[in-house]
Amino acid sequence: METLRSLLALMCVFLAGAQSQNLRDSFADCPVDLFFVLDTSESVALRQKPPEKYINQIKSFTKSFIDEMRDIRQPCDRILTWNSGALHYSDDVKLVHVLADMNEQGKRGSLKTAVDGIEYIGKGTYTDCAIKRGLAELLRGGSHHHENKYIVVVTDGHPITGYKEPCGGVQEAANEARQHGVKVFAVAILPGHEETRLSVIATGQTYRQNFTAADDSRSEHMDTILTMINIIKNETKDTCCSYECNAPGGPKGPQGDPGSKGEIGRPGMPGEKGDIGDVGSVGDPGPVGYSGMKGDRGGRGGKGERGHKGYKGDKGLRGNDGIDGRKGEAGFPGLPGCKGSPGSDGRQGDAGPKGDPGSYGQKGTKGDPGRDGEVGRAGNDGPLGPQGDRGPRGPDGDKGERGDDGPPGPDGTRGEAGFVGEKGEQGARGNRGPRGEIGDPGPRGDQGREGSTGPNGEPGEAGKTGSPGYRGDEGPPGPEGPKGPRGIKGAQGDRGQPGERGEDGVLGNGTVGCHGFQGYPGSRGDSGEPGGKGTPGPKGDDGDPGEPGSDNNEPGNPGRKGAKGYRGPEGKPGPVGPRGPAGTDECEILDIIMKLCSCCECKCASLDLAFIVDSSESIGASNFALAKDFVITVVDRLIKDHQVKFASNESKVSVVQYSGSKAQEVVQLGGNVKTLKDFKQAVKDLNWLAEATYTGEALDFALTNTIQLMTQENRVVLVLTDGRSDTTRDLTPLNVLCGKNIRVGGVGVIDYAGRGSNPEQLGDLACKSDPQKPGFVFEKQNFAELLEDTFLQNLTAKICENKKCPDYKCPISFSASTDILMMMDSSASVGQKNFETSKAFVQRLGERFLNAEKPRGVTVRVGVAQYSRSARMEQPLTDNLNLLSNKTLEATFQNDGTNLLEAMEFGASNLRGRGDASGGVKKLLMFSDGRSQAITEAELEKRVKELSGSGVELFVIAVGSQVNEANLHTMVSRGRPDDLSYAQRHRFRVPDYPSLLRGVFYQSVSRRVSLP
């Protein structure tokens, strides 16, 4: 029994000692809470290929830091221990590991494993949200020493300005950490990152010190880590070695006497924002403030209203001559002018006299020997035919056609040079140049950093009513009052003192002056010498009649013609005169317009234009603003320079801005905006998305939501990007627009970090290898170059490669089925050369007839024939244009007499029936000068009436001036000489055969023939 009691006593003593040892070890620990906040946004992940490069270096830096967080003994024999956790962020914050004691078994390895498993988010940069989340994790657990809490933020500091920071901004997050006594280290990814932004994040300069996490050398990593650990060790020394109210208690003793009143506790956590208090009374007037610094120069104000017309001032004194101004810089070369239209061909001049034969030229040098020809294939020997008998002598041929005009004679001798004009007078001295403008003020200094917010104070007692304040600032000027009555004109002021003499000007570069004005008449000269004998004066008046003479049976001389009588009464109206010629044909009017319009050139065809604009984080806020200006400027230049009309019912334009997955916004003219003005405003209102870069997904989104809604044949897509798409996560191919009958242009710009665009990605998205519509690529050094005039000219020219040229062809149409037979004059009087011109003209007419518009069920057939002494069909009526053209080219010149009556009979016989029950219109177009062998006016009139009675409408083309006007009038008047209007519409006149192919004559003929 005694032995058992001894064992129990020893066990109690052992347990009590172990408990005391654990309490002493716990008391010896001084924990430090350290939380890692790691940036895995797009600006870090996509800074260099592959995207994981800098992410892996950040993870390596963090794991090395975790390994170095070992227990450190302070001078007071307390042990510095570590609690650590981590998160990573982009536009979302993801907790990697909660705050845990690194001395607990497995916690250190668990944290390193969690850090090693981080996958980058690659979108926007919400640094403010990440800092606040890390602050919440520190305050929620860990050490009871509030002074021993630290955050390590590893980021590139992007973006600088213009970013939507949903959690109040990094300045507010940093201030909140200071209020809670938490110190923040700012560690850059690489040296030279956004230092201003990193300094705002850091609690002070001690916590910045150019710390970097992604240097290639491990020594740099370790220097950064050890420096930060030494800073923490030195700062926590006082806290860890202070024992106030921190000693652990022993076993519970008896209840003691009530203690004295304790010391005032530390300030508590800031409370929630209170309600708005009552309005306080007006305080005492403050002291007069100091004059502020001169503000920045304001923008240029708008144009003011037009002022009242001022009174005419008195004439000023003549100023002194100033020095000549400097010669201005040469201006930019102007754009090339519009191409002038070809002038109209003049009338053919009269044949000049035959020139004298020229002298024989010098004998030419012997030419170079020609190349040896290839040896031809030997042909088969044919049989020798028998010799034929000599044929009889043929009849004498007709007189040959007139030969071509000879070459022009030599030029005359050059005239003598004129005399050199006299030197002009020296020009007047120029006026003195104006004084230069005052320079702009210097830039304003940087704004100081915001201080930490102090605790809210208690509302004070209501103050006494203050005395009246100082007089306020003067208000803005009031509206202009009514115009007062005109005052009395003041007396003329004293003449001012003459100014100082100006400096002598440089020697002028004057030109020859104009002739002077005629001088004033001089004074009257002295009287001249007496004149000589004058000339005989004019004939005097008739004298009075004499006395009547004696009677005389001989008749007297005839008297003078009497004066003109008075005007008689108006006569009766005469008979109605013949009807005048028809007015100018529509096709001839178009020809006149074409000749007069020097700028009637090809313009940009109607198009549908789509912009796809990169709005990712790597672009930057200021660059995105320039990108929006670029879109609006391109639209304006297309309207101004290329006459493109953007409207909901004409050419359309749309903009798709994109960033990460499912991050796209659309502005579409004719869709969510109706007018061009609203479209421009909507583009200006686009906000920077600042996420990842999913270019392939954006192209596919634009294809579905905007491009497939385009209605124009000419469709152009312009992609503006830094050319660095995240192809590892965006699985949509960049060539999604290729092969869709779309012309794609890629504009690659260097991003804010100075990284150039990826040429391979630009080439893929621009479809440069598309065989149907290969795209184009521009690469610029910065976004400001997008607004340069030269680049905009080149870009808009690329967009408007498809031109729409004005159509000067007056269209023709047939409302009923029609057969047209064209008969060419092949007689000797025409000539071989003119006959070839006739064939070319007939080909043009055939093309116009067979390509004319016609309703369903209507057919047009055209045939070609020629006539001389006899008529011959070259191609019967057909609707095959190729067959008609080939047969026309094969026609040969007959070179014989002219039988007009047989030609008309031939035309009527080939137009009598169409072979169907539809009937149809029959028209005969003949080349004729009205002359023919063995023809009388009666026979011709009879044949014309027969032709008209059979339903054939006759048209005649007369060439030249040697024509039979009477026969021509009979042919085109249906045998009715008084029907001048019909005759005028069915007769065409040209001065010569070359005129058939000039201008729009063939269009005028085809249009008049096509009319019903």
PDB file of N, CA and C in Angstrom, residues 316-322 431:
ATOM      1  N   GLY A 316      -5.592 105.596 -89.143  1.00  0.00           N
ATOM      2  CA  GLY A 316      -4.374 105.641 -88.344  1.00  0.00           C
ATOM      3  C   GLY A 316      -3.199 106.227 -89.109  1.00  0.00           C
ATOM      4  N   LEU A 317      -2.137 106.467 -88.339  1.00  0.00           N
ATOM      5  CA  LEU A 317      -0.934 107.000 -88.955  1.00  0.00           C
ATOM      6  C   LEU A 317      -0.206 105.915 -89.717  1.00  0.00           C
ATOM      7  N   ARG A 318       0.535 106.280 -90.670  1.00  0.00           N
ATOM      8  CA  ARG A 318       1.306 105.322 -91.454  1.00  0.00           C
ATOM      9  C   ARG A 318       2.432 104.768 -90.591  1.00  0.00           C
ATOM     10  N   GLY A 319       2.488 103.474 -90.472  1.00  0.00           N
ATOM     11  CA  GLY A 319       3.503 102.852 -89.641  1.00  0.00           C
ATOM     12  C   GLY A 319       4.860 102.788 -90.335  1.00  0.00           C
ATOM     13  N   ASN A 320       5.886 102.567 -89.510  1.00  0.00           N
ATOM     14  CA  ASN A 320       7.223 102.389 -90.078  1.00  0.00           C
ATOM     15  C   ASN A 320       7.339 101.030 -90.746  1.00  0.00           C
ATOM     16  N   ASP A 321       8.190 100.981 -91.725  1.00  0.00           N
ATOM     17  CA  ASP A 321       8.405  99.722 -92.435  1.00  0.00           C
ATOM     18  C   ASP A 321       9.107  98.735 -91.505  1.00  0.00           C
ATOM     19  N   GLY A 322       8.572  97.545 -91.426  1.00  0.00           N
ATOM     20  CA  GLY A 322       9.185  96.500 -90.606  1.00  0.00           C
ATOM     21  C   GLY A 322      10.105  95.618 -91.441  1.00  0.00           C
ATOM     22  N   ASN A 431       6.684  95.111 -93.525  1.00  0.00           N
ATOM     23  CA  ASN A 431       6.326  95.486 -92.161  1.00  0.00           C
ATOM     24  C   ASN A 431       7.075  94.622 -91.158  1.00  0.00           C
TER      25      ASN A 431
END
